[in-house]
XYZ file of C-alpha atoms in Angstrom:
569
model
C -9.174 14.908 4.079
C -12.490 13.251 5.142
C -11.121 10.319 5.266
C -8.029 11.149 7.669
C -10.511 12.257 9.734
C -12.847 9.219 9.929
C -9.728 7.562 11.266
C -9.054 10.445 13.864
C -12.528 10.168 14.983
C -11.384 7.001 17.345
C -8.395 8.564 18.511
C -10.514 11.853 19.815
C -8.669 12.073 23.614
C -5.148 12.007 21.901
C -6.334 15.087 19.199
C -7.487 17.387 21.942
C -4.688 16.492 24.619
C -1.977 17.233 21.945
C -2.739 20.579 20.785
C -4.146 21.671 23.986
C -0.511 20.959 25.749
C 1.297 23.120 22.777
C -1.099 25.505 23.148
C -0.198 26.016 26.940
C 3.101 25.639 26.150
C 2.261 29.240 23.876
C 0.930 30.449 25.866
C 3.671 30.150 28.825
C 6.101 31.124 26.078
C 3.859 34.765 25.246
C 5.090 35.383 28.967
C 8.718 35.286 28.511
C 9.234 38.243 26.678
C 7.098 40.333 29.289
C 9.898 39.034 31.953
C 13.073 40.031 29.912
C 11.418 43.393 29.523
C 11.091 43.586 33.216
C 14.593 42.650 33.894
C 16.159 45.329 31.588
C 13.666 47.792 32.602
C 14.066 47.052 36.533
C 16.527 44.742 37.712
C 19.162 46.043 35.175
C 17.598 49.533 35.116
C 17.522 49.672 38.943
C 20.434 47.450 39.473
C 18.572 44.828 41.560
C 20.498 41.580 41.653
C 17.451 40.288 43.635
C 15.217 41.098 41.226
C 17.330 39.941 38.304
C 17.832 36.712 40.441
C 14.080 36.043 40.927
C 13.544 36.666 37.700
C 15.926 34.462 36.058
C 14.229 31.722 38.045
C 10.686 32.728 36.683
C 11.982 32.054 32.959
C 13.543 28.373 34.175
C 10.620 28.070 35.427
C 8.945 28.554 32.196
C 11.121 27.040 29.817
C 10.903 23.569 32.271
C 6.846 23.772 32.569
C 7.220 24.413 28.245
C 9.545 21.731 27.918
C 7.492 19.190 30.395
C 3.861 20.391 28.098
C 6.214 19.871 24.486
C 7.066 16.203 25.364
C 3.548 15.372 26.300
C 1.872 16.842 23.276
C 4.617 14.907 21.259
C 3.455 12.194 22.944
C -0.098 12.077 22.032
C 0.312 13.961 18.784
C 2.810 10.745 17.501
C 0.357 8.067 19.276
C -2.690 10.040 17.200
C -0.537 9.810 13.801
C 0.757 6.497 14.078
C -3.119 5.472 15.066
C -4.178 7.173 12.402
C -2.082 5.720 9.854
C -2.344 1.891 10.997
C -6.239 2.741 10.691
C -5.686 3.415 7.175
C -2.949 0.762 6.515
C -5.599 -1.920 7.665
C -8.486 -0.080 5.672
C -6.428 -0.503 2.699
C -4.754 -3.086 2.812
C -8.315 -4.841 3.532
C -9.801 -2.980 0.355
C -7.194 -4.657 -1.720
C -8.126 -7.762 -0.736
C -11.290 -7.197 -1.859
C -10.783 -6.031 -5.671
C -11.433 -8.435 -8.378
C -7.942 -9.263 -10.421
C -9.597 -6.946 -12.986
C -9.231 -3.683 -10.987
C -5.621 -4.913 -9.507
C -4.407 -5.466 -13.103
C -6.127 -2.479 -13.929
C -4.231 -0.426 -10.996
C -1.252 -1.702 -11.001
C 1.056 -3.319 -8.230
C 3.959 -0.881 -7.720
C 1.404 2.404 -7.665
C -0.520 -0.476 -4.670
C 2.499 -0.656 -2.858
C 4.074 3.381 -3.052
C 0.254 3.928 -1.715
C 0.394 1.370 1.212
C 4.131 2.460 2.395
C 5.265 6.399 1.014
C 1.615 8.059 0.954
C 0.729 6.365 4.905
C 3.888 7.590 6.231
C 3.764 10.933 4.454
C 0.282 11.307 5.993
C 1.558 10.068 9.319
C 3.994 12.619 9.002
C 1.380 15.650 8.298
C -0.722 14.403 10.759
C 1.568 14.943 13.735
C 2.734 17.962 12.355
C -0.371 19.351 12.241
C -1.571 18.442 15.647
C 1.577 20.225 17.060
C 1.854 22.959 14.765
C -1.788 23.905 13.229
C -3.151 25.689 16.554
C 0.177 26.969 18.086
C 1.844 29.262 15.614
C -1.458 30.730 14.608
C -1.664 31.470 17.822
C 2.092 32.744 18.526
C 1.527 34.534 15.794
C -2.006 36.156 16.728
C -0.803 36.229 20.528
C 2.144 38.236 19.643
C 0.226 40.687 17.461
C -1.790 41.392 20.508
C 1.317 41.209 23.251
C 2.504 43.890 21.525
C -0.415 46.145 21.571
C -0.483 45.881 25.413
C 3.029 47.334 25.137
C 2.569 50.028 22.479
C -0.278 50.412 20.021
C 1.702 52.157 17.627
C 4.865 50.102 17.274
C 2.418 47.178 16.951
C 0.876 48.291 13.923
C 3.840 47.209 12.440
C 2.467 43.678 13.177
C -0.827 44.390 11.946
C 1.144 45.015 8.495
C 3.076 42.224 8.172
C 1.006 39.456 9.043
C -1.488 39.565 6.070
C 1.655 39.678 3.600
C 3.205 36.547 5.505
C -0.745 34.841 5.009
C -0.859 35.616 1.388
C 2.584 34.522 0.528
C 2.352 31.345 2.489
C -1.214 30.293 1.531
C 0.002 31.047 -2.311
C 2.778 28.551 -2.459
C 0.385 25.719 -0.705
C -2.148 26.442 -3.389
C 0.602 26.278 -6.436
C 2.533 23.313 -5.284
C -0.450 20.948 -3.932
C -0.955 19.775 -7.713
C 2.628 19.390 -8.277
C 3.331 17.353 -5.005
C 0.661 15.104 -6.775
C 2.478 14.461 -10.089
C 5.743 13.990 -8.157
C 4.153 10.795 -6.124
C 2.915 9.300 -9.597
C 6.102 9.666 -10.895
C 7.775 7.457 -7.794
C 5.014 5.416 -8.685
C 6.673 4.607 -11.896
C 10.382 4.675 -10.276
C 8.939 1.785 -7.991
C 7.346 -0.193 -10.978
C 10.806 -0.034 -13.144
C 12.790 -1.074 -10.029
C 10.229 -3.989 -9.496
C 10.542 -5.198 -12.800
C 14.060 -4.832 -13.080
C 14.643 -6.994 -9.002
C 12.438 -9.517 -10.097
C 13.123 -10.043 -13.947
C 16.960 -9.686 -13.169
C 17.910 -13.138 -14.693
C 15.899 -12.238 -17.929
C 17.693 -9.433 -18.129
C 21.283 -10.384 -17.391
C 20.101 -13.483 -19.912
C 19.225 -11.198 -22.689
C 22.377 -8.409 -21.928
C 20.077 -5.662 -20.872
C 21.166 -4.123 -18.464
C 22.234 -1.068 -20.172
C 18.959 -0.441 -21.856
C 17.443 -0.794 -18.264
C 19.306 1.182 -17.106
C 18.906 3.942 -19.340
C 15.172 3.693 -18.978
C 15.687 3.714 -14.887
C 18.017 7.169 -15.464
C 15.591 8.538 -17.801
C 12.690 8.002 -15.317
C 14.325 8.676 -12.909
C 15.785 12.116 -13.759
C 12.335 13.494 -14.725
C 11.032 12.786 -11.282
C 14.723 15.014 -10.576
C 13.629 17.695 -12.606
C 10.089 17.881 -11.441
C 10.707 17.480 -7.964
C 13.648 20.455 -8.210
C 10.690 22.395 -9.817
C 8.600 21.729 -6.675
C 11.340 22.301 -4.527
C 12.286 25.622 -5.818
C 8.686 27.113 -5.510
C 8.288 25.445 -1.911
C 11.978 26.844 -1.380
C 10.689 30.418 -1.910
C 8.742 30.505 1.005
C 11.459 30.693 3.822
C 13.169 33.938 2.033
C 10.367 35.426 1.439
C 8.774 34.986 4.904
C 12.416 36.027 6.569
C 12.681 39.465 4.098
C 9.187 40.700 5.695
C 9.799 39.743 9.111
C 13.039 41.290 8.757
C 12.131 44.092 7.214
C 9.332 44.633 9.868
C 11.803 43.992 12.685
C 14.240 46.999 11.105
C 10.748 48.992 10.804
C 9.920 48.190 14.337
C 13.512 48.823 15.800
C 13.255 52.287 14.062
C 9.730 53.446 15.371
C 11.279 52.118 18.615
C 13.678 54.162 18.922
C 12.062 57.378 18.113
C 9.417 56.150 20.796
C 11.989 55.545 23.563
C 13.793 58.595 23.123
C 10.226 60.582 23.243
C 9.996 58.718 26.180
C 6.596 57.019 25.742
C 8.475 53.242 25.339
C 11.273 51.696 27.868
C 14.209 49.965 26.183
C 12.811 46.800 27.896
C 9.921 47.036 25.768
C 11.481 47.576 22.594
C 13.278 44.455 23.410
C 10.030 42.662 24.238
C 8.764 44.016 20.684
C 11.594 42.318 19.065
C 11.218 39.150 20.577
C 7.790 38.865 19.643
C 9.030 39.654 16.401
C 11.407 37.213 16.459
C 8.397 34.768 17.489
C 6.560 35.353 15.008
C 9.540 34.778 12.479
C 10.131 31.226 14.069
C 6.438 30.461 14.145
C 5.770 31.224 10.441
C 8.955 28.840 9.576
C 7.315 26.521 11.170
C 3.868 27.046 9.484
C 5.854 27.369 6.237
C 7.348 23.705 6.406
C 3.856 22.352 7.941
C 1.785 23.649 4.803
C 4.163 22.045 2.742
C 3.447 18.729 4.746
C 0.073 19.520 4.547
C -0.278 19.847 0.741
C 2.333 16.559 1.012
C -0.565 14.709 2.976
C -3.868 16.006 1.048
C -1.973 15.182 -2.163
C -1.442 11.101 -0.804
C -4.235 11.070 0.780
C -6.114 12.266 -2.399
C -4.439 8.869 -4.334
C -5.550 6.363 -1.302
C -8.657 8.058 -1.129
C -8.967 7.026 -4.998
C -8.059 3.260 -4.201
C -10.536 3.234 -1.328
C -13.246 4.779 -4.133
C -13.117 2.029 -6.112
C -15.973 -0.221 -5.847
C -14.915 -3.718 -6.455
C -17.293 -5.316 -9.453
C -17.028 -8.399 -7.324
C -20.180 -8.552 -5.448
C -20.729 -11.400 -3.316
C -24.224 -13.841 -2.943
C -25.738 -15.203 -0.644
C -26.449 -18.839 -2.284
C -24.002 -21.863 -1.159
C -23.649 -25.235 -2.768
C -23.200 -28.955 -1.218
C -21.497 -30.328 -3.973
C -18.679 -30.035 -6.296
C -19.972 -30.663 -9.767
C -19.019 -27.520 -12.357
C -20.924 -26.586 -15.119
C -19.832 -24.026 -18.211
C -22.893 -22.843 -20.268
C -22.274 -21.000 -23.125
C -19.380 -18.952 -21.507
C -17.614 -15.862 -23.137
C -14.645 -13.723 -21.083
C -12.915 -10.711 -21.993
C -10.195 -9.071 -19.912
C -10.990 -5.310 -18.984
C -9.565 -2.616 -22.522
C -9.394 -6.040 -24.669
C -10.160 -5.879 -27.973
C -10.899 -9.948 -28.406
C -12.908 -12.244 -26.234
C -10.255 -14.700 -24.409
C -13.096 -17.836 -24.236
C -15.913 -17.816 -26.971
C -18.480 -19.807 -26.047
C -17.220 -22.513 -23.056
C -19.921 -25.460 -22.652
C -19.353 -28.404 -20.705
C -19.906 -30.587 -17.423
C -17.735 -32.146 -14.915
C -19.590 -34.008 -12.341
C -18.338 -34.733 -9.081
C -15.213 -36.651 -8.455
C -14.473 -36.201 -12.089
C -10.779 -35.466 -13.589
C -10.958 -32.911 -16.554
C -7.984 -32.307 -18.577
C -7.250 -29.246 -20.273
C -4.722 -28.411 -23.155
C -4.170 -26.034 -25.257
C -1.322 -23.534 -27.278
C -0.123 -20.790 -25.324
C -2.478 -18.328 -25.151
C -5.451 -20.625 -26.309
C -6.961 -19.717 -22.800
C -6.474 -22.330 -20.465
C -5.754 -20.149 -17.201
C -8.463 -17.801 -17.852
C -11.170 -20.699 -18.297
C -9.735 -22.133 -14.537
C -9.956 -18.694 -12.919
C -13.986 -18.365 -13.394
C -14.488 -21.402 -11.446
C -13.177 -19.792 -8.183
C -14.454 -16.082 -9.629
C -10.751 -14.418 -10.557
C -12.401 -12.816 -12.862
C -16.141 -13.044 -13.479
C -17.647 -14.144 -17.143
C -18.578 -11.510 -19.773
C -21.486 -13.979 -20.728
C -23.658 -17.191 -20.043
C -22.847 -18.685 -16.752
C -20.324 -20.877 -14.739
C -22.050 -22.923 -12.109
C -21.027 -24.814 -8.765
C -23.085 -27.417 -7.929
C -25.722 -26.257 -9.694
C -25.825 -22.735 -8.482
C -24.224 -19.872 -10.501
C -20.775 -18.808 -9.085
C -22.082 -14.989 -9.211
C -25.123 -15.703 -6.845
C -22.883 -17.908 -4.303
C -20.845 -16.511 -1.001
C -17.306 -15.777 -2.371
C -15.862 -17.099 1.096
C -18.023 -20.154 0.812
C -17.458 -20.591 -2.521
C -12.972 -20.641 -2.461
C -13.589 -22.486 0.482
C -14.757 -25.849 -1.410
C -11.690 -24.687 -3.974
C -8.182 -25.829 -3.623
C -6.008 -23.566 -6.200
C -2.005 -24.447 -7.130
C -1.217 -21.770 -9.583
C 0.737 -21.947 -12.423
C 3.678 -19.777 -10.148
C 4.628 -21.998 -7.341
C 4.030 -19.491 -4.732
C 5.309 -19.815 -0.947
C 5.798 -17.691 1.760
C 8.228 -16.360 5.080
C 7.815 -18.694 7.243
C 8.237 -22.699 8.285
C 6.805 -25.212 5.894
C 4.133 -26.067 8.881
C 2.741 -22.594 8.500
C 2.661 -22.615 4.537
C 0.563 -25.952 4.774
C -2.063 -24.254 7.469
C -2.964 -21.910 4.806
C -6.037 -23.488 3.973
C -6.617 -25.181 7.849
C -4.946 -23.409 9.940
C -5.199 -25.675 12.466
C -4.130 -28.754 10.624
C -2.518 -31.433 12.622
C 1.226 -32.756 11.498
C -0.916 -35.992 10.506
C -3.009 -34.138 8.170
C 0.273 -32.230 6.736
C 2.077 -35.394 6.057
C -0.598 -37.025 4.289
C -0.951 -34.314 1.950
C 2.133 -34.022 1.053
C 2.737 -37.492 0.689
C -0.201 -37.470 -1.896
C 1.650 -33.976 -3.501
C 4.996 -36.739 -3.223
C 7.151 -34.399 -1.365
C 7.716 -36.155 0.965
C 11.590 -36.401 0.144
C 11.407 -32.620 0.443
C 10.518 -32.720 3.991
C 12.918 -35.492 4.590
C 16.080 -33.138 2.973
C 15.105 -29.997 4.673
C 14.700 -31.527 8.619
C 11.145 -31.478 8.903
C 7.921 -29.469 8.956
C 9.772 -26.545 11.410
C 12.474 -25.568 8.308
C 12.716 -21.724 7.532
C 11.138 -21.148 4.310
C 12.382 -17.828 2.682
C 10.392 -15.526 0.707
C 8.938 -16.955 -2.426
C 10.479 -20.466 -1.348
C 13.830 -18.715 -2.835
C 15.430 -21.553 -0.822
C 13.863 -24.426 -2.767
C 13.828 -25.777 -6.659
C 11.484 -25.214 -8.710
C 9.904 -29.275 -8.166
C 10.308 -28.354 -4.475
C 7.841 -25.842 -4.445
C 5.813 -26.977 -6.555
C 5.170 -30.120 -4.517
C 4.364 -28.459 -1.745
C 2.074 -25.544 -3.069
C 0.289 -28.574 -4.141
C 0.106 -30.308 -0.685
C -0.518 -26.936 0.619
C -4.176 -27.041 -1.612
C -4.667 -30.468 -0.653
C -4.462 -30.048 2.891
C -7.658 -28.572 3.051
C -9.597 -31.455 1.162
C -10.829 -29.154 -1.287
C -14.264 -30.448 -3.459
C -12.857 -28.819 -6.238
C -9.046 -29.140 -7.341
C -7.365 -26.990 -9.681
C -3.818 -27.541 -10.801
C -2.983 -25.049 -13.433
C 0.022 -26.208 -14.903
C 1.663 -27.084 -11.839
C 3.674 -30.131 -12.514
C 5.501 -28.887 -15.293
C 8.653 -29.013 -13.255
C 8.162 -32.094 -12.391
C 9.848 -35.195 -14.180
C 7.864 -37.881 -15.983
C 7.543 -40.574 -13.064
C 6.457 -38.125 -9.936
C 4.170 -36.668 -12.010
C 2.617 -39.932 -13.476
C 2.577 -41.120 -8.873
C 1.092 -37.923 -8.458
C -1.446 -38.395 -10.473
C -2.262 -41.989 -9.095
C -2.079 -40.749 -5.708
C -4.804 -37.557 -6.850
C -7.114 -40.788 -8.301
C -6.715 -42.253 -5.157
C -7.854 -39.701 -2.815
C -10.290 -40.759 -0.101
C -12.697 -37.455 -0.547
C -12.964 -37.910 -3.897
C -12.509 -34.498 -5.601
C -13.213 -32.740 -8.979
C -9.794 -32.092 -10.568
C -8.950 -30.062 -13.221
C -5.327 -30.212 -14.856
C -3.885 -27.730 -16.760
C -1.179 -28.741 -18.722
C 1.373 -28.517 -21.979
C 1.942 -32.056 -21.592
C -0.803 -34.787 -23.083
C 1.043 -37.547 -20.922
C -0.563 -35.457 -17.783
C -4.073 -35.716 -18.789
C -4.549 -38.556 -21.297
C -6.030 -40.528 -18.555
C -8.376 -37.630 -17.613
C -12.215 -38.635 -17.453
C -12.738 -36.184 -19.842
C -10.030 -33.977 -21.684
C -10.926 -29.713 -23.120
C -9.151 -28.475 -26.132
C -8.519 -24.989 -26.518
C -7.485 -22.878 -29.315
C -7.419 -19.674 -29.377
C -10.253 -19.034 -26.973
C -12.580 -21.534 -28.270
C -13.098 -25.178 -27.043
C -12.375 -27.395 -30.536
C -12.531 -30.521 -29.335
C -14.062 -32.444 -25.750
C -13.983 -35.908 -25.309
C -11.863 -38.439 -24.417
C -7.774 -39.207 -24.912
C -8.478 -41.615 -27.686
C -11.959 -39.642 -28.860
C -9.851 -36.124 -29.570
C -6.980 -38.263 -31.097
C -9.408 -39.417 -33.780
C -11.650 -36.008 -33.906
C -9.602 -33.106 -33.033
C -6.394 -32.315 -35.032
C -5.407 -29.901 -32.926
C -5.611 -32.582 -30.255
C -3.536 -34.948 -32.913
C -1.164 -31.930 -33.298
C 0.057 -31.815 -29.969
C 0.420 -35.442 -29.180
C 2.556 -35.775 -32.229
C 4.817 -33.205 -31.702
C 5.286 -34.783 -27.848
C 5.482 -38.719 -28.994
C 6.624 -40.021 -32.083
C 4.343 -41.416 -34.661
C 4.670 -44.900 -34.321
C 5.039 -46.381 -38.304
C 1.952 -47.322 -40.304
């Protein structure tokens, strides 16, 4: 709640105007009732078409002056919500941005993305509601109650009555759903993760026939949320019965005592109708303030789970030191991922100097990502310390830092847009020149060429590209930047033989002379490394050399063998 009001706090004209406009819109509709009375008592009563006439007029004059206040607290109540929900859209979104890959593995991406889009809009929703809503039937309600003690003191206690037992029925449903309202947006949460998996593992699933079993899981999740959400709904759906069989009840109570009054003479039949309509105001009102607490416990509920997001501090704190220089240096490093059991790297110790070319190999799972992802903090090392240019990483500017860092990931990774804009990622204001040369030295080139030039339409994910397509071009993308540090994490293995072996030359031929580290299956990709690392499980077995490891390091010897036949003895 505090927080949906931080981002009201800049939008203070707009929360004052809107209310303030339904309120006089109330307020002229309190009158209306007062005028039928008069016309039944008088004009009808006296049969004065004048009157009658005159009066007529009075309530179109109402009903236009309500109608003219309605649209312009809509007005500002929607500008005020949809304010207040791009304040929190950009809050979080920003936030996110911020976490360490520990806390977004840790929170997971399809809970991230039903907070960003379902719980902002449900709040959006609330917050309108309540801007238009929150003072005006309270004070139908209240204004009524007291309307119809200026008419008759007696009949009115009727009102008096009634109200508290509409209060406690619809303040006890808000209080016994808000948890459940809660459990029902974790469970979408889960609906959104299964249909994630399932849209963007399709093939894997088609390849291994199943789609039943998906399936099954998707129904299953799906029809708890049912259940639960029917559970919800029937409690929240007990509130509009409930609310009509006491107003109605009052109304037949109030008809009754109205009738004994007008035939002792101390009530007009125009009043008795006035009674009724504020009766019948009151009804209307209390509908409404029925559906906006369930909005409201809606809204408190999401904004309770962004609230949570926006709680978490991210362990990433950022320095102040910088660095001129791209050397890297491991000493004695140890990683473990957040709830593992097992360290990832055991003790990581080496040096690349500056302009150096370090290979690393390893089985799958021997560690090879995780030891690239210190260097540019991903994640940050359990123990000892991974250094750029001499300064720890933890004590450096995390801007400054990923700015001397060029990254291709082992997921070629490219987004809406032309493939000018993809290569500005790192410079965004990178001349065609600069974009050409890079990807000549990423040799895609031909790419280019095939798709008609820098200004082609690239879809989401490069969908519309091979796998060697984008991978050539998430690596010109890194290179356009003239990074100190290079880091290609197995990004070549679509690539055949020969463009990787020219991509290579054209990486040991680059002007600025970076530190490059290549991650790779393949020992033809980093034999000619200045140094090559050999993991295994974690630990670094072997450093040195192509033809150092293939005399020390049998797991080294392992690979190569398995790759390249063993020439006869």
């Amino acid at each position: 709640m505090k927080m949906i009001l931080k981002y009201l706090e800049e939008l203070k004209k707009e929360c004052v105007l809107a209310p303030l406009f339904k309120m006089l819109e109330a307020l002229f509709e309190l009158f209306v009732p007062l005028v039928v009375a008069s016309i039944i008592d008088r004009g009808i009563g006296q049969q004065d078409t004048a009157y009658i006439v005159k009066m007529c007029l009075m309530l179109l004059g109402l009903a236009i002056i309500g109608l003219v206040c309605s649209i312009t607290a809509q007005y500002f109540s929607a500008k005020a919500a949809v304010g207040c929900a791009t304040g929190i859209r950009h809050a979080l979104f920003k936030h996110i941005q911020s976490l360490s890959f520990t806390e977004m593995d840790d929170i997971g991406t399809s809970t991230l993305m039903t907070r960003m889009t379902s719980d902002i809009n449900q709040i959006q929703n609330g917050v309108n509601l309540v801007l238009r809503l929150f003072l005006r039937s309270p004070f139908i309600v209240f204004g009524a109650m007291i309307m119809a003690f200026t008419i008759d003191v007696k009949a009115a206690l009727i009102f008096v009555a009634a109200i508290p037992v509409l209060a406690v029925i619809v303040f006890g449903i808000m209080i016994g759903t808000r948890p459940l309202y809660k459990k029902v947006q974790a469970g979408l949460d889960t609906i959104l993760g299964i249909t994630r998996e399932n849209l963007t593992g399709v093939r894997v699933i088609r390849a291994f026939n199943k789609q039943d079993d998906e399936f099954a899981r998707f129904k299953n999740k799906n029809e708890e949320l049912n259940h639960l959400q029917k559970f919800v709904g029937k409690i929240s759906g007990l509130m509009n019965p409930l609310t009509y069989t006491v107003v109605n009840v009052s109304i037949i109570a109030l008809i009754w005592v109205g009738a004994i009054r007008v035939n002792q003479g101390s009530l007009t039949q125009g009043q008795v109708v006035a009674l009724y309509n504020y009766m019948s105001q009151i009804l209307v009102e209390l509908i409404k303030l029925a559906n906006l607490i369930i909005n409201i416990t809606k809204s408190i509920a999401c904004g309770n789970r962004i609230q949570a997001v926006l709680d978490i501090k991210p362990d990433l704190e950022s320095g102040n030191s910088s660095c001129n220089e791209g050397s890297v240096e491991f000493d004695h490093v140890n990683l473990r991922y957040k709830n593992a059991g097992a360290d990832s790297l055991s003790d990581i110790t080496f040096t690349a100097a500056k302009g150096e070319t370090i290979g690393i190999i390893g089985g799958t799972g021997s560690g090879k990502s995780s030891l690239v992802n210190l260097i540019p903090r991903f994640y940050d090392a359990a123990s000892g310390e991974v250094k750029v240019g001499g300064v720890n990483v933890k004590d450096m500017d995390v801007e400054q830092l990923r700015e001397k860092i060029g990254v291709v990931p082992q997921k070629a990774v490219l987004f809406h847009g032309t493939i000018r804009e993809n290569m500005q990622w790192g410079v965004t204001n990178a001349s065609d020149d600069e974009i050409m040369e890079a990807t000549e030295a990423a040799q895609g080139l031909d790419v280019i060429k095939a798709k008609g030039g820098l200004d082609c339409e690239i879809e989401q994910g490069g969908k519309n590209l091979s796998g060697g397509q984008r991978q050539r071009l998430t690596i010109a993308r890194a290179l356009v930047k003239k990074p100190e540090i290079l880091i290609l994490d197995d990004s070549a293995s679509a690539l055949d033989f020969a463009t990787d072996a020219a991509l290579r030359k054209s990486l040991r031929e680059l002007d600025y002379h970076p530190t490059v580290f290549i991650v790779s299956q393949r020992t033809s990709s980093i034999q000619h490394a200045d140094r090559i690392i050999v993991l295994d499980d974690g630990a670094a077995v072997g450093i040195g050399t192509h033809d150092e490891l293939m005399k020390s390091c049998s797991v080294y010897q392992e690979i190569y063998n398995s790759q390249f036949k063993k020439e006869a003895v």
